[in-house]
Amino acid sequence: MLASLELIQKSLPALMEGTFVTIRLTLLILAMGLVLGLVFAFGQTYGNRLVRLLVGIYDRVFRSIPELVLLLLVYYGMPALGIRFRPFDAAVVALGLRAAAYMAQIFRGTFMSVGSDQLTAAYSLGMGEFKAFIHVIFPQAIRAFIPPFANEYAIILKDTSLAYAVGVVELLRQGQYIIAVEYNPLAIFLAIAGIYFILTFGVTRLLKRLEKKLKIPGMGV
Amino acid sequence: MPDKPLLEIKNLKKSFGDNLVLDGISFSLNGGETKVIIGPSGTGKSTILKSINRLVEPDDGEIWLEDTEIISCRHINAIRQQIGYVFQDFGLFHHLTVLKNVMIGLTRVKKIPKEEAMKKARYQLDRVGLSGTEHQYPAQLSGGQKQRVAIARALAMEPKLMLFDEPTSALDPELIGEVLTVMKELADSKMTMLVVTHEMGFARSVSDEIIFIEKGSIVEQGPPEKMFRHPVHDRTKEFLFKLEDLYGEGSG
């Protein structure tokens, strides 16, 4: 027991190094998901038929393929087409494209959650579309956005461990290296699980607090 | 009438698909007048109001607000600032306090400094009897209070014209009175008002003229006493009797 604790302590710097790679992966995938997702959501909400069709196909495809398959396809498959990614980049691209499909749905849902009466009321005061979005739609949509976003963040963070499969030295692989030398899988895997837990639980708790803070008095949700 | 009307509607037409909703509506409203539009549901009453501030784009006709033709006007936001609009379902901004709901048009659209906007907003809230609710949120208010906030929000913009689109239809019966009282006071203060409502008591005691619309056309219009006592058309008589049966006269 004591030996395990000492091992974990000794391994901590290496695990932290892996943790930082995991965090970087998470942030980049999140950023890609948010930016592309927002574009897709606008496309699906306001675009013409062709744009809506294309976004719809994208959504279906990327939500129907296992992430691991997607990742292997990007890393091992694309070079045949002359597109070569480093492992880290392949992970960001593959997982980011998937995240974008989900984020688009989240954005769409939050836009639609703000009733059309709000927009009409804003127009009737003489606000243009931009002002109405900034002062009326966005502040309400952001509140509806937080819970599903927290959920998606947790999924993205945990799924960065798939990058292991293409050789990215993130938290899980860093742990594997230690296990290969020290041979104490229980202690190291537990430590890894603990770090994932803290990253997931800590941030979702923060988001939960933000959600509470932004809650509109008198509103049910 | 010597003066030019404040609002003049000429031959207004609108279809939704194959459904002809407005079939050439014309009437006018002088400054300080209150007119009530009545008629069966689905006959385009709301569409007239929505056309006036272009929440609906009419197909044909003219709408003059003093010297500006609204349908062809390129600066609709400038027009909308001059027309207060009160919705059936309030349309209050859920994320803002009562005070901020009333202030937002002043600060964000009219660009009035915050202090001054706050003063104007408090004045209007006082006018509709809601001093003391400034820091509450819409969801914490009763329906009647919400509608009065909505009226205060519209009034704060100092509009030339107030449009009321069935302002009491979403309210519990016991809350209707407080909203009608505020509207009556507004009419007494010579605000120019166009009201779509089923409240016959209000129409009878407050309006200068009642306009009865059916199937997109004006069947008959005239002062309330004439409309109630000596309507020219049988259809008008029939409709008014039915409404009085349904809604009574007491609530105005």
Tab-separated table of C-alpha atoms in Angstrom:
chain	number	residue	atom	x	y	z
A	1	MET	CA	0.000	0.000	0.000
A	2	LEU	CA	2.675	2.429	1.100
A	3	ALA	CA	4.816	1.315	-1.794
A	4	SER	CA	1.964	2.072	-4.166
A	5	LEU	CA	1.555	5.552	-2.766
A	6	GLU	CA	5.269	6.172	-3.105
A	7	LEU	CA	5.144	4.911	-6.668
A	8	ILE	CA	2.286	7.254	-7.480
A	9	GLN	CA	4.158	10.130	-5.929
A	10	LYS	CA	7.252	9.255	-7.896
A	11	SER	CA	5.265	8.958	-11.112
A	12	LEU	CA	3.381	12.162	-10.626
A	13	PRO	CA	5.649	14.420	-12.714
A	14	ALA	CA	5.359	12.043	-15.659
A	15	LEU	CA	1.613	11.688	-15.173
A	16	MET	CA	1.291	15.484	-15.012
A	17	GLU	CA	3.118	15.744	-18.304
A	18	GLY	CA	0.551	13.382	-19.780
A	19	THR	CA	-2.226	15.324	-18.105
A	20	PHE	CA	-1.119	18.511	-19.821
A	21	VAL	CA	-1.226	16.780	-23.187
A	22	THR	CA	-4.722	15.530	-22.324
A	23	ILE	CA	-5.790	19.059	-21.386
A	24	ARG	CA	-4.317	20.491	-24.582
A	25	LEU	CA	-6.125	17.850	-26.610
A	26	THR	CA	-9.372	18.611	-24.784
A	27	LEU	CA	-9.096	22.369	-25.291
A	28	LEU	CA	-8.274	22.087	-28.991
A	29	ILE	CA	-11.059	19.580	-29.647
A	30	LEU	CA	-13.472	21.793	-27.685
A	31	ALA	CA	-12.406	24.861	-29.657
A	32	MET	CA	-12.801	23.030	-32.947
A	33	GLY	CA	-16.159	21.651	-31.861
A	34	LEU	CA	-17.406	25.066	-30.728
A	35	VAL	CA	-16.313	26.996	-33.810
A	36	LEU	CA	-17.375	24.425	-36.415
A	37	GLY	CA	-20.461	23.542	-34.405
A	38	LEU	CA	-21.571	27.168	-34.339
A	39	VAL	CA	-21.041	27.469	-38.100
A	40	PHE	CA	-23.014	24.264	-38.710
A	41	ALA	CA	-25.775	25.347	-36.351
A	42	PHE	CA	-26.157	28.669	-38.180
A	43	GLY	CA	-26.080	26.763	-41.467
A	44	GLN	CA	-28.774	24.385	-40.351
A	45	THR	CA	-30.945	27.109	-38.835
A	46	TYR	CA	-30.603	29.881	-41.407
A	47	GLY	CA	-29.032	28.241	-44.456
A	48	ASN	CA	-30.706	27.418	-47.769
A	49	ARG	CA	-31.771	23.881	-48.670
A	50	LEU	CA	-28.411	22.788	-50.023
A	51	VAL	CA	-26.561	24.025	-46.916
A	52	ARG	CA	-29.095	22.344	-44.647
A	53	LEU	CA	-28.770	19.097	-46.583
A	54	LEU	CA	-24.968	19.135	-46.382
A	55	VAL	CA	-24.950	19.912	-42.675
A	56	GLY	CA	-27.547	17.180	-42.155
A	57	ILE	CA	-25.373	14.618	-43.934
A	58	TYR	CA	-22.324	15.689	-41.961
A	59	ASP	CA	-24.262	15.389	-38.738
A	60	ARG	CA	-25.514	11.878	-39.579
A	61	VAL	CA	-22.114	10.611	-40.716
A	62	PHE	CA	-20.084	11.881	-37.797
A	63	ARG	CA	-22.579	10.846	-35.192
A	64	SER	CA	-22.823	7.320	-36.602
A	65	ILE	CA	-19.163	6.297	-36.783
A	66	PRO	CA	-17.288	5.144	-33.677
A	67	GLU	CA	-14.677	7.672	-32.699
A	68	LEU	CA	-11.925	5.097	-32.657
A	69	VAL	CA	-12.714	4.113	-36.240
A	70	LEU	CA	-12.730	7.797	-37.180
A	71	LEU	CA	-9.371	8.321	-35.513
A	72	LEU	CA	-7.754	5.290	-37.179
A	73	LEU	CA	-9.207	6.380	-40.499
A	74	VAL	CA	-7.683	9.855	-40.164
A	75	TYR	CA	-4.304	8.651	-38.928
A	76	TYR	CA	-3.781	5.459	-40.948
A	77	GLY	CA	-6.196	5.986	-43.829
A	78	MET	CA	-5.600	9.564	-44.929
A	79	PRO	CA	-1.921	9.141	-45.829
A	80	ALA	CA	-3.112	7.014	-48.763
A	81	LEU	CA	-4.737	10.222	-50.048
A	82	GLY	CA	-1.567	12.162	-49.395
A	83	ILE	CA	-2.741	13.755	-46.166
A	84	ARG	CA	-0.414	12.932	-43.346
A	85	PHE	CA	-1.083	13.959	-39.732
A	86	ARG	CA	1.096	13.766	-36.672
A	87	PRO	CA	-0.631	11.595	-34.029
A	88	PHE	CA	-1.601	14.599	-31.895
A	89	ASP	CA	-3.083	16.453	-34.877
A	90	ALA	CA	-4.898	13.356	-36.101
A	91	ALA	CA	-6.545	13.061	-32.685
A	92	VAL	CA	-7.589	16.725	-32.691
A	93	VAL	CA	-9.009	16.483	-36.208
A	94	ALA	CA	-10.870	13.197	-35.768
A	95	LEU	CA	-12.295	13.928	-32.326
A	96	GLY	CA	-12.876	17.599	-33.195
A	97	LEU	CA	-14.943	16.712	-36.264
A	98	ARG	CA	-17.092	14.453	-34.133
A	99	ALA	CA	-17.422	17.100	-31.417
A	100	ALA	CA	-18.544	19.648	-34.029
A	101	ALA	CA	-21.472	17.434	-35.025
A	102	TYR	CA	-22.661	17.228	-31.419
A	103	MET	CA	-21.972	20.883	-30.626
A	104	ALA	CA	-24.028	21.905	-33.666
A	105	GLN	CA	-27.008	20.091	-32.197
A	106	ILE	CA	-26.438	21.733	-28.812
A	107	PHE	CA	-26.248	25.216	-30.352
A	108	ARG	CA	-29.340	24.586	-32.436
A	109	GLY	CA	-31.262	23.446	-29.400
A	110	THR	CA	-30.241	26.475	-27.362
A	111	PHE	CA	-31.146	28.925	-30.130
A	112	MET	CA	-34.534	27.304	-30.446
A	113	SER	CA	-35.046	27.303	-26.685
A	114	VAL	CA	-35.345	31.100	-26.784
A	115	GLY	CA	-38.943	31.722	-27.806
A	116	SER	CA	-39.741	33.659	-30.970
A	117	ASP	CA	-41.762	36.100	-28.829
A	118	GLN	CA	-38.469	37.397	-27.450
A	119	LEU	CA	-37.212	38.289	-30.898
A	120	THR	CA	-40.514	39.871	-31.887
A	121	ALA	CA	-40.527	41.960	-28.720
A	122	ALA	CA	-36.951	43.094	-29.400
A	123	TYR	CA	-37.854	44.106	-32.959
A	124	SER	CA	-40.908	45.994	-31.746
A	125	LEU	CA	-38.633	48.181	-29.600
A	126	GLY	CA	-36.676	49.078	-32.698
A	127	MET	CA	-33.747	46.688	-32.265
A	128	GLY	CA	-32.145	45.312	-35.408
A	129	GLU	CA	-31.237	41.662	-35.759
A	130	PHE	CA	-27.728	42.118	-34.386
A	131	LYS	CA	-28.809	44.043	-31.302
A	132	ALA	CA	-31.629	41.611	-30.658
A	133	PHE	CA	-29.173	38.717	-30.811
A	134	ILE	CA	-26.618	40.387	-28.527
A	135	HIS	CA	-28.991	41.771	-25.894
A	136	VAL	CA	-31.890	39.339	-25.952
A	137	ILE	CA	-31.164	35.992	-27.625
A	138	PHE	CA	-27.565	35.352	-26.600
A	139	PRO	CA	-27.933	36.069	-22.854
A	140	GLN	CA	-30.800	33.610	-22.694
A	141	ALA	CA	-29.275	30.995	-24.994
A	142	ILE	CA	-26.030	30.885	-22.987
A	143	ARG	CA	-27.991	29.758	-19.942
A	144	ALA	CA	-29.588	26.907	-21.824
A	145	PHE	CA	-26.192	26.103	-23.332
A	146	ILE	CA	-24.294	25.391	-20.116
A	147	PRO	CA	-25.794	22.029	-19.041
A	148	PRO	CA	-25.421	20.222	-22.384
A	149	PHE	CA	-22.014	21.858	-22.814
A	150	ALA	CA	-20.847	20.479	-19.455
A	151	ASN	CA	-21.975	17.063	-20.610
A	152	GLU	CA	-20.154	17.357	-23.917
A	153	TYR	CA	-17.008	18.623	-22.188
A	154	ALA	CA	-16.928	15.520	-19.997
A	155	ILE	CA	-17.326	13.259	-23.041
A	156	ILE	CA	-14.589	15.051	-24.973
A	157	LEU	CA	-12.180	14.964	-22.051
A	158	LYS	CA	-12.656	11.252	-21.442
A	159	ASP	CA	-12.513	10.414	-25.134
A	160	THR	CA	-9.103	12.024	-25.526
A	161	SER	CA	-7.838	8.735	-24.074
A	162	LEU	CA	-8.589	7.236	-27.508
A	163	ALA	CA	-5.586	9.194	-28.804
A	164	TYR	CA	-3.605	6.449	-27.076
A	165	ALA	CA	-4.443	4.238	-30.037
A	166	VAL	CA	-2.404	6.317	-32.487
A	167	GLY	CA	0.510	6.825	-30.118
A	168	VAL	CA	-0.163	10.248	-28.614
A	169	VAL	CA	1.636	10.403	-25.291
A	170	GLU	CA	-1.280	11.661	-23.284
A	171	LEU	CA	-2.230	10.720	-19.738
A	172	LEU	CA	-3.135	7.089	-20.435
A	173	ARG	CA	-0.058	6.294	-22.525
A	174	GLN	CA	2.206	8.079	-20.058
A	175	GLY	CA	0.738	5.770	-17.417
A	176	GLN	CA	1.315	2.733	-19.604
A	177	TYR	CA	5.007	3.648	-19.872
A	178	ILE	CA	5.273	3.752	-16.097
A	179	ILE	CA	3.433	0.447	-15.744
A	180	ALA	CA	5.805	-1.183	-18.250
A	181	VAL	CA	8.735	-0.273	-16.022
A	182	GLU	CA	7.273	-0.527	-12.539
A	183	TYR	CA	4.625	-3.177	-13.074
A	184	ASN	CA	1.933	-1.889	-10.720
A	185	PRO	CA	-1.091	-1.506	-13.000
A	186	LEU	CA	-3.563	-1.160	-10.144
A	187	ALA	CA	-1.896	1.848	-8.543
A	188	ILE	CA	-1.110	3.626	-11.791
A	189	PHE	CA	-4.473	3.014	-13.446
A	190	LEU	CA	-6.157	4.189	-10.257
A	191	ALA	CA	-4.044	7.336	-10.288
A	192	ILE	CA	-4.950	7.916	-13.932
A	193	ALA	CA	-8.630	7.346	-13.186
A	194	GLY	CA	-8.340	9.801	-10.302
A	195	ILE	CA	-6.868	12.493	-12.518
A	196	TYR	CA	-9.594	12.029	-15.142
A	197	PHE	CA	-12.169	12.171	-12.388
A	198	ILE	CA	-10.824	15.434	-10.982
A	199	LEU	CA	-10.677	17.044	-14.430
A	200	THR	CA	-14.192	15.959	-15.298
A	201	PHE	CA	-15.917	16.407	-11.974
A	202	GLY	CA	-14.105	19.631	-11.077
A	203	VAL	CA	-14.989	21.414	-14.293
A	204	THR	CA	-18.579	20.171	-14.459
A	205	ARG	CA	-19.012	21.329	-10.864
A	206	LEU	CA	-17.702	24.764	-11.812
A	207	LEU	CA	-20.106	24.866	-14.743
A	208	LYS	CA	-22.932	23.793	-12.459
A	209	ARG	CA	-22.117	26.708	-10.171
A	210	LEU	CA	-22.048	29.070	-13.117
A	211	GLU	CA	-25.419	27.719	-14.198
A	212	LYS	CA	-26.830	28.366	-10.717
A	213	LYS	CA	-25.360	31.836	-10.650
A	214	LEU	CA	-26.923	32.707	-13.993
A	215	LYS	CA	-30.270	31.178	-13.115
A	216	ILE	CA	-33.104	33.610	-13.676
A	217	PRO	CA	-35.141	34.086	-10.477
A	218	GLY	CA	-38.594	32.603	-10.778
A	219	MET	CA	-37.782	30.481	-13.828
A	220	GLY	CA	-38.236	26.725	-13.505
A	221	VAL	CA	-35.003	25.696	-15.175
B	1	MET	CA	-61.611	66.640	-39.048
B	2	PRO	CA	-59.218	69.399	-39.951
B	3	ASP	CA	-55.911	67.780	-38.944
B	4	LYS	CA	-54.078	65.143	-40.865
B	5	PRO	CA	-54.587	61.775	-39.143
B	6	LEU	CA	-51.733	60.393	-37.067
B	7	LEU	CA	-52.194	56.983	-38.631
B	8	GLU	CA	-53.795	56.314	-41.961
B	9	ILE	CA	-54.220	52.883	-43.476
B	10	LYS	CA	-55.168	52.616	-47.123
B	11	ASN	CA	-56.335	49.462	-48.871
B	12	LEU	CA	-54.163	47.101	-46.819
B	13	LYS	CA	-53.907	43.592	-48.275
B	14	LYS	CA	-52.205	40.473	-47.037
B	15	SER	CA	-52.386	36.773	-47.879
B	16	PHE	CA	-50.689	33.853	-46.217
B	17	GLY	CA	-50.378	31.356	-49.046
B	18	ASP	CA	-53.868	30.907	-50.508
B	19	ASN	CA	-55.446	32.391	-47.423
B	20	LEU	CA	-56.529	35.982	-47.969
B	21	VAL	CA	-56.297	37.528	-44.500
B	22	LEU	CA	-56.678	41.240	-45.212
B	23	ASP	CA	-58.775	42.235	-48.211
B	24	GLY	CA	-58.356	45.970	-48.537
B	25	ILE	CA	-58.559	47.520	-45.083
B	26	SER	CA	-58.719	51.315	-44.830
B	27	PHE	CA	-59.196	53.480	-41.772
B	28	SER	CA	-57.456	56.264	-39.932
B	29	LEU	CA	-56.681	57.345	-36.420
B	30	ASN	CA	-56.332	60.924	-35.260
B	31	GLY	CA	-53.921	61.977	-32.553
B	32	GLY	CA	-55.368	61.244	-29.108
B	33	GLU	CA	-57.976	58.815	-30.390
B	34	THR	CA	-58.568	55.272	-29.205
B	35	LYS	CA	-60.038	52.820	-31.653
B	36	VAL	CA	-60.924	49.215	-30.947
B	37	ILE	CA	-60.852	46.487	-33.578
B	38	ILE	CA	-63.201	43.581	-32.970
B	39	GLY	CA	-64.136	40.533	-34.974
B	40	PRO	CA	-64.103	36.740	-34.960
B	41	SER	CA	-60.732	35.067	-34.522
B	42	GLY	CA	-58.747	34.442	-37.671
B	43	THR	CA	-60.122	37.499	-39.447
B	44	GLY	CA	-56.837	39.364	-39.591
B	45	LYS	CA	-57.147	41.717	-36.634
B	46	SER	CA	-53.659	40.958	-35.352
B	47	THR	CA	-52.300	41.024	-38.883
B	48	ILE	CA	-53.370	44.668	-39.148
B	49	LEU	CA	-51.409	45.571	-36.007
B	50	LYS	CA	-48.409	43.521	-37.080
B	51	SER	CA	-48.461	45.207	-40.490
B	52	ILE	CA	-48.323	48.623	-38.872
B	53	ASN	CA	-44.891	47.989	-37.413
B	54	ARG	CA	-43.966	45.516	-40.143
B	55	LEU	CA	-43.700	42.425	-37.999
B	56	VAL	CA	-45.709	41.193	-40.973
B	57	GLU	CA	-44.927	42.476	-44.466
B	58	PRO	CA	-48.172	43.489	-46.200
B	59	ASP	CA	-48.715	42.578	-49.843
B	60	ASP	CA	-50.327	45.826	-50.867
B	61	GLY	CA	-51.602	49.134	-49.568
B	62	GLU	CA	-50.198	52.095	-47.679
B	63	ILE	CA	-49.727	52.823	-44.010
B	64	TRP	CA	-48.952	56.414	-43.103
B	65	LEU	CA	-47.626	57.408	-39.705
B	66	GLU	CA	-47.865	61.173	-39.999
B	67	ASP	CA	-45.652	61.943	-43.007
B	68	THR	CA	-43.923	58.601	-43.308
B	69	GLU	CA	-45.164	55.714	-45.394
B	70	ILE	CA	-44.284	52.617	-43.365
B	71	ILE	CA	-44.503	49.787	-45.913
B	72	SER	CA	-41.971	51.393	-48.243
B	73	CYS	CA	-39.879	52.834	-45.428
B	74	ARG	CA	-36.263	51.666	-45.382
B	75	HIS	CA	-35.626	52.551	-41.758
B	76	ILE	CA	-38.142	50.338	-40.064
B	77	ASN	CA	-36.273	50.383	-36.748
B	78	ALA	CA	-36.749	54.138	-36.566
B	79	ILE	CA	-40.489	53.660	-37.164
B	80	ARG	CA	-40.792	50.907	-34.598
B	81	GLN	CA	-39.314	53.173	-31.924
B	82	GLN	CA	-42.295	55.464	-32.413
B	83	ILE	CA	-44.877	52.705	-32.106
B	84	GLY	CA	-45.448	50.933	-28.809
B	85	TYR	CA	-46.544	47.327	-29.204
B	86	VAL	CA	-48.200	45.301	-26.460
B	87	PHE	CA	-48.439	41.571	-27.128
B	88	GLN	CA	-50.952	39.033	-25.960
B	89	ASP	CA	-48.184	36.947	-24.413
B	90	PHE	CA	-46.311	39.963	-22.911
B	91	GLY	CA	-42.965	39.371	-24.627
B	92	LEU	CA	-41.003	40.479	-21.572
B	93	PHE	CA	-37.310	39.621	-21.635
B	94	HIS	CA	-36.990	36.753	-19.172
B	95	HIS	CA	-33.366	37.401	-18.262
B	96	LEU	CA	-33.840	41.052	-17.267
B	97	THR	CA	-35.358	42.606	-14.169
B	98	VAL	CA	-38.538	44.643	-14.479
B	99	LEU	CA	-36.547	47.880	-14.422
B	100	LYS	CA	-34.100	46.663	-17.080
B	101	ASN	CA	-36.936	45.431	-19.259
B	102	VAL	CA	-38.318	48.956	-19.299
B	103	MET	CA	-34.866	50.534	-19.711
B	104	ILE	CA	-33.436	48.370	-22.475
B	105	GLY	CA	-35.122	50.176	-25.354
B	106	LEU	CA	-33.955	53.503	-23.967
B	107	THR	CA	-30.341	52.505	-23.391
B	108	ARG	CA	-29.771	50.129	-26.308
B	109	VAL	CA	-31.947	51.632	-29.008
B	110	LYS	CA	-32.335	55.291	-28.126
B	111	LYS	CA	-28.872	55.472	-26.556
B	112	ILE	CA	-30.113	57.495	-23.600
B	113	PRO	CA	-27.666	57.667	-20.650
B	114	LYS	CA	-28.329	55.082	-17.960
B	115	GLU	CA	-29.288	57.530	-15.206
B	116	GLU	CA	-31.843	59.283	-17.341
B	117	ALA	CA	-33.190	55.998	-18.711
B	118	MET	CA	-33.640	54.744	-15.164
B	119	LYS	CA	-35.587	57.858	-14.241
B	120	LYS	CA	-37.875	57.495	-17.227
B	121	ALA	CA	-38.345	53.789	-16.570
B	122	ARG	CA	-39.243	54.378	-12.907
B	123	TYR	CA	-41.717	57.046	-13.954
B	124	GLN	CA	-43.495	54.659	-16.327
B	125	LEU	CA	-43.502	51.839	-13.784
B	126	ASP	CA	-45.063	54.200	-11.282
B	127	ARG	CA	-47.633	55.156	-13.889
B	128	VAL	CA	-48.764	51.535	-14.329
B	129	GLY	CA	-48.773	51.035	-10.565
B	130	LEU	CA	-45.695	48.844	-10.309
B	131	SER	CA	-43.293	50.859	-8.180
B	132	GLY	CA	-41.476	48.448	-5.917
B	133	THR	CA	-41.196	45.614	-8.435
B	134	GLU	CA	-38.124	47.092	-10.180
B	135	HIS	CA	-35.745	44.340	-9.157
B	136	GLN	CA	-38.046	41.397	-9.679
B	137	TYR	CA	-37.871	39.187	-12.736
B	138	PRO	CA	-40.810	38.628	-15.099
B	139	ALA	CA	-41.245	35.021	-13.973
B	140	GLN	CA	-41.893	36.293	-10.445
B	141	LEU	CA	-44.839	38.446	-11.500
B	142	SER	CA	-48.513	37.706	-12.085
B	143	GLY	CA	-49.859	37.894	-15.626
B	144	GLY	CA	-51.492	41.246	-14.960
B	145	GLN	CA	-48.250	42.670	-13.595
B	146	LYS	CA	-46.314	41.301	-16.572
B	147	GLN	CA	-48.659	42.990	-18.996
B	148	ARG	CA	-48.383	46.275	-17.117
B	149	VAL	CA	-44.575	46.032	-17.290
B	150	ALA	CA	-44.920	45.435	-21.023
B	151	ILE	CA	-47.074	48.564	-21.284
B	152	ALA	CA	-44.521	50.547	-19.261
B	153	ARG	CA	-41.750	49.273	-21.521
B	154	ALA	CA	-43.631	50.447	-24.604
B	155	LEU	CA	-44.511	53.808	-23.012
B	156	ALA	CA	-40.921	54.467	-21.955
B	157	MET	CA	-40.010	54.854	-25.634
B	158	GLU	CA	-42.442	57.792	-25.722
B	159	PRO	CA	-44.305	56.444	-28.737
B	160	LYS	CA	-46.686	58.393	-30.935
B	161	LEU	CA	-48.970	55.405	-31.159
B	162	MET	CA	-49.703	52.395	-28.976
B	163	LEU	CA	-50.859	49.094	-30.465
B	164	PHE	CA	-52.490	46.519	-28.185
B	165	ASP	CA	-52.830	43.005	-29.573
B	166	GLU	CA	-55.381	41.221	-27.382
B	167	PRO	CA	-53.601	42.460	-24.248
B	168	THR	CA	-55.897	40.645	-21.808
B	169	SER	CA	-56.556	37.396	-23.671
B	170	ALA	CA	-53.816	35.466	-21.869
B	171	LEU	CA	-54.859	36.672	-18.421
B	172	ASP	CA	-56.899	35.062	-15.668
B	173	PRO	CA	-60.256	36.819	-15.413
B	174	GLU	CA	-59.449	38.454	-12.079
B	175	LEU	CA	-56.301	40.055	-13.527
B	176	ILE	CA	-57.927	41.604	-16.583
B	177	GLY	CA	-59.276	44.610	-14.713
B	178	GLU	CA	-55.899	45.975	-13.625
B	179	VAL	CA	-54.632	45.993	-17.202
B	180	LEU	CA	-57.794	47.584	-18.587
B	181	THR	CA	-57.601	50.263	-15.898
B	182	VAL	CA	-54.101	51.209	-17.014
B	183	MET	CA	-55.251	51.284	-20.634
B	184	LYS	CA	-58.223	53.448	-19.763
B	185	GLU	CA	-55.963	55.926	-17.963
B	186	LEU	CA	-53.739	55.999	-21.023
B	187	ALA	CA	-56.698	56.717	-23.280
B	188	ASP	CA	-57.819	59.459	-20.886
B	189	SER	CA	-54.359	61.011	-21.102
B	190	LYS	CA	-54.885	61.270	-24.878
B	191	MET	CA	-52.466	58.617	-25.956
B	192	THR	CA	-53.289	57.466	-29.490
B	193	MET	CA	-54.260	53.820	-29.237
B	194	LEU	CA	-55.339	51.006	-31.534
B	195	VAL	CA	-56.632	48.030	-29.586
B	196	VAL	CA	-57.595	44.529	-30.681
B	197	THR	CA	-59.709	43.056	-27.917
B	198	HIS	CA	-62.789	41.063	-26.999
B	199	GLU	CA	-63.410	43.228	-23.925
B	200	MET	CA	-66.694	44.860	-24.883
B	201	GLY	CA	-66.899	46.862	-21.671
B	202	PHE	CA	-63.618	48.510	-22.527
B	203	ALA	CA	-64.592	49.020	-26.166
B	204	ARG	CA	-67.855	50.604	-25.140
B	205	SER	CA	-66.658	52.923	-22.416
B	206	VAL	CA	-63.185	53.909	-23.623
B	207	SER	CA	-63.025	53.831	-27.420
B	208	ASP	CA	-63.889	56.644	-29.779
B	209	GLU	CA	-64.737	54.182	-32.473
B	210	ILE	CA	-65.244	50.465	-32.895
B	211	ILE	CA	-64.154	48.780	-36.109
B	212	PHE	CA	-65.811	45.437	-36.801
B	213	ILE	CA	-63.805	43.212	-39.113
B	214	GLU	CA	-64.773	39.899	-40.624
B	215	LYS	CA	-63.009	37.810	-43.258
B	216	GLY	CA	-60.423	40.492	-43.853
B	217	SER	CA	-62.806	43.363	-44.509
B	218	ILE	CA	-64.371	46.085	-42.398
B	219	VAL	CA	-68.048	45.236	-42.009
B	220	GLU	CA	-68.951	48.336	-40.076
B	221	GLN	CA	-67.341	51.037	-37.989
B	222	GLY	CA	-68.643	53.789	-35.772
B	223	PRO	CA	-68.843	55.240	-32.274
B	224	PRO	CA	-69.567	52.594	-29.618
B	225	GLU	CA	-73.079	53.815	-28.834
B	226	LYS	CA	-74.106	53.582	-32.462
B	227	MET	CA	-72.455	50.192	-32.907
B	228	PHE	CA	-74.156	48.751	-29.849
B	229	ARG	CA	-77.567	50.391	-30.205
B	230	HIS	CA	-78.110	50.841	-33.911
B	231	PRO	CA	-75.748	48.677	-35.915
B	232	VAL	CA	-76.505	48.847	-39.606
B	233	HIS	CA	-75.551	45.259	-40.341
B	234	ASP	CA	-77.235	42.257	-38.794
B	235	ARG	CA	-73.854	40.566	-38.653
B	236	THR	CA	-72.532	43.313	-36.353
B	237	LYS	CA	-75.505	42.977	-34.032
B	238	GLU	CA	-75.155	39.205	-33.925
B	239	PHE	CA	-71.459	39.371	-33.147
B	240	LEU	CA	-71.768	42.015	-30.430
B	241	PHE	CA	-74.555	40.081	-28.725
B	242	LYS	CA	-72.469	36.938	-28.770
B	243	LEU	CA	-69.481	38.743	-27.263
B	244	GLU	CA	-71.553	40.346	-24.531
B	245	ASP	CA	-72.887	36.918	-23.705
B	246	LEU	CA	-69.396	35.524	-23.518
B	247	TYR	CA	-67.475	38.280	-21.829
B	248	GLY	CA	-70.127	40.424	-20.187
B	249	GLU	CA	-69.744	44.137	-19.819
B	250	GLY	CA	-68.469	44.428	-16.315
B	251	SER	CA	-64.743	44.125	-16.734
B	252	GLY	CA	-64.120	47.475	-18.423
